[in-house]
CSV table of C-alpha atoms in Angstrom, one decimal:
chain,number,residue,atom,x,y,z
A,234,GLN,CA,-79.8,-227.5,-9.2
A,235,VAL,CA,-78.2,-225.4,-6.5
A,236,GLN,CA,-74.6,-226.2,-5.8
A,237,LEU,CA,-72.1,-224.6,-3.4
A,238,GLU,CA,-68.4,-225.3,-2.9
A,239,GLU,CA,-66.0,-223.8,-0.5
A,240,SER,CA,-62.2,-223.5,-0.8
A,241,GLY,CA,-59.3,-221.7,0.9
A,242,GLY,CA,-59.1,-223.6,4.2
A,243,GLY,CA,-55.9,-225.0,5.6
A,244,LEU,CA,-53.4,-224.9,8.5
A,245,VAL,CA,-52.5,-221.6,10.0
A,246,HIS,CA,-50.6,-220.5,13.1
A,247,ILE,CA,-52.1,-218.4,15.8
A,248,GLY,CA,-52.5,-214.8,14.7
A,249,GLY,CA,-52.5,-215.7,11.0
A,250,SER,CA,-55.1,-215.1,8.3
A,251,LEU,CA,-57.0,-217.1,5.7
A,252,ARG,CA,-59.6,-216.1,3.1
A,253,LEU,CA,-62.3,-218.7,2.4
A,254,SER,CA,-64.2,-218.6,-0.9
A,255,CYS,CA,-67.6,-220.0,-1.8
A,256,ALA,CA,-68.6,-220.5,-5.4
A,257,SER,CA,-72.3,-221.2,-6.2
A,258,SER,CA,-74.6,-221.9,-9.0
A,259,GLY,CA,-78.3,-222.2,-9.5
A,260,LEU,CA,-79.1,-219.4,-7.0
A,261,GLY,CA,-81.0,-216.3,-7.4
A,262,ASN,CA,-80.1,-213.1,-5.6
A,263,TYR,CA,-80.3,-214.6,-2.1
A,264,ALA,CA,-78.4,-213.8,1.0
A,265,MET,CA,-75.4,-216.1,1.9
A,266,GLY,CA,-74.0,-217.2,5.2
A,267,TRP,CA,-71.0,-219.0,6.7
A,268,PHE,CA,-71.3,-221.5,9.5
A,269,ARG,CA,-68.7,-223.7,11.2
A,270,LEU,CA,-68.7,-227.1,12.9
A,271,ALA,CA,-66.0,-227.6,15.5
A,272,PRO,CA,-65.3,-231.0,17.1
A,273,GLY,CA,-67.8,-231.8,19.9
A,274,LYS,CA,-70.0,-228.8,19.1
A,275,GLU,CA,-73.1,-228.0,17.1
A,276,ARG,CA,-73.0,-226.0,13.8
A,277,GLU,CA,-72.4,-222.4,14.7
A,278,PHE,CA,-73.3,-219.2,12.8
A,279,VAL,CA,-70.3,-217.1,11.8
A,280,ALA,CA,-71.3,-214.4,9.3
A,281,ALA,CA,-73.9,-213.6,6.7
A,282,ILE,CA,-74.3,-211.0,3.9
A,283,GLY,CA,-77.6,-209.7,2.6
A,284,ARG,CA,-79.2,-209.7,-0.8
A,285,ASP,CA,-77.9,-206.1,-1.3
A,286,GLY,CA,-74.3,-207.3,-1.0
A,287,VAL,CA,-73.6,-204.7,1.6
A,288,THR,CA,-75.5,-205.5,4.8
A,289,THR,CA,-73.5,-207.9,7.0
A,290,TYR,CA,-74.1,-209.9,10.2
A,291,TYR,CA,-71.5,-211.5,12.5
A,292,SER,CA,-71.4,-213.6,15.6
A,293,ASP,CA,-70.0,-211.9,18.6
A,294,SER,CA,-67.1,-214.3,18.7
A,295,VAL,CA,-65.7,-213.1,15.3
A,296,LYS,CA,-66.9,-209.5,15.0
A,297,GLY,CA,-64.0,-207.2,14.3
A,298,ARG,CA,-61.7,-210.0,13.0
A,299,PHE,CA,-63.7,-211.7,10.3
A,300,THR,CA,-65.1,-210.0,7.2
A,301,ILE,CA,-67.7,-211.4,4.8
A,302,SER,CA,-68.0,-210.0,1.3
A,303,ARG,CA,-69.4,-210.7,-2.1
A,304,GLY,CA,-67.3,-210.8,-5.2
A,305,GLU,CA,-68.2,-208.7,-8.2
A,306,ALA,CA,-69.9,-211.8,-9.6
A,307,GLU,CA,-73.1,-212.5,-7.7
A,308,ASN,CA,-72.3,-216.2,-7.3
A,309,THR,CA,-69.2,-215.7,-5.1
A,310,VAL,CA,-68.9,-214.9,-1.4
A,311,TYR,CA,-65.7,-214.7,0.7
A,312,LEU,CA,-64.8,-214.9,4.4
A,313,LEU,CA,-61.6,-213.1,5.4
A,314,MET,CA,-60.4,-214.4,8.8
A,315,ASN,CA,-57.8,-212.3,10.6
A,316,ASP,CA,-56.0,-212.8,13.9
A,317,LEU,CA,-57.0,-216.5,14.1
A,318,MET,CA,-57.2,-218.3,17.4
A,319,PRO,CA,-57.3,-222.0,18.1
A,320,GLU,CA,-61.0,-221.8,18.9
A,321,ALA,CA,-61.6,-221.0,15.2
A,322,THR,CA,-60.6,-224.5,14.2
A,323,ALA,CA,-63.6,-226.0,12.5
A,324,LEU,CA,-65.1,-227.2,9.2
A,325,TYR,CA,-66.4,-224.0,7.5
A,326,SER,CA,-69.4,-224.2,5.3
A,327,CYS,CA,-71.3,-221.7,3.2
A,328,GLY,CA,-75.0,-221.8,2.9
A,329,ALA,CA,-78.0,-220.2,1.2
A,330,PRO,CA,-81.4,-219.7,2.7
A,331,ARG,CA,-84.6,-221.4,1.4
A,332,ALA,CA,-86.2,-218.0,0.7
A,333,PRO,CA,-85.1,-214.4,-0.2
A,334,LEU,CA,-84.7,-213.5,3.4
A,335,ASP,CA,-83.6,-210.2,4.8
A,336,SER,CA,-83.7,-211.2,8.4
A,337,GLY,CA,-83.1,-214.3,10.6
A,338,LEU,CA,-79.9,-215.0,8.8
A,339,ALA,CA,-78.1,-216.1,12.0
A,340,ASN,CA,-80.5,-219.0,12.4
A,341,LEU,CA,-79.4,-222.4,11.0
A,342,SER,CA,-83.0,-223.2,10.2
A,343,ALA,CA,-83.2,-220.5,7.6
A,344,TYR,CA,-80.7,-222.3,5.3
A,345,ALA,CA,-81.6,-224.9,2.7
A,346,TYR,CA,-78.5,-225.3,0.6
A,347,TRP,CA,-74.9,-226.2,1.7
A,348,GLY,CA,-71.5,-226.8,0.4
A,349,PRO,CA,-69.4,-229.7,1.7
A,350,GLY,CA,-67.2,-227.4,3.7
A,351,THR,CA,-63.5,-226.5,3.9
A,352,PRO,CA,-61.4,-227.3,7.0
A,353,VAL,CA,-59.5,-224.7,9.0
A,354,THR,CA,-57.0,-225.6,11.6
A,355,VAL,CA,-55.3,-223.0,13.9
A,356,SER,CA,-52.2,-224.3,15.7
A,357,GLY,CA,-49.8,-222.9,18.2
């Protein structure tokens, strides 16, 4: 069975940083992505990393401030969030696609497996 679980969320002041982690099991060498769900909004793409562990994708809203990466172990992925603003407040979830995709990773419909999420709150 495929399982994913996030950690590392919490409360941070404006301009601070957090690193989220996603541990998974039961997956092959698939791409991984991060999405977030903010109050009153739909789930939004944040970042993804390809099967090669090098190719990355970011939403325009986080590009240059967030960094997605894989750990040396293939079942781990991280999201480093720098210079956090209040609009980053959300429940952050990691997901895996339903197939070994190399494109379309910004689309919610591409993902089949999810962790329960870890909350991030940015306060002034």
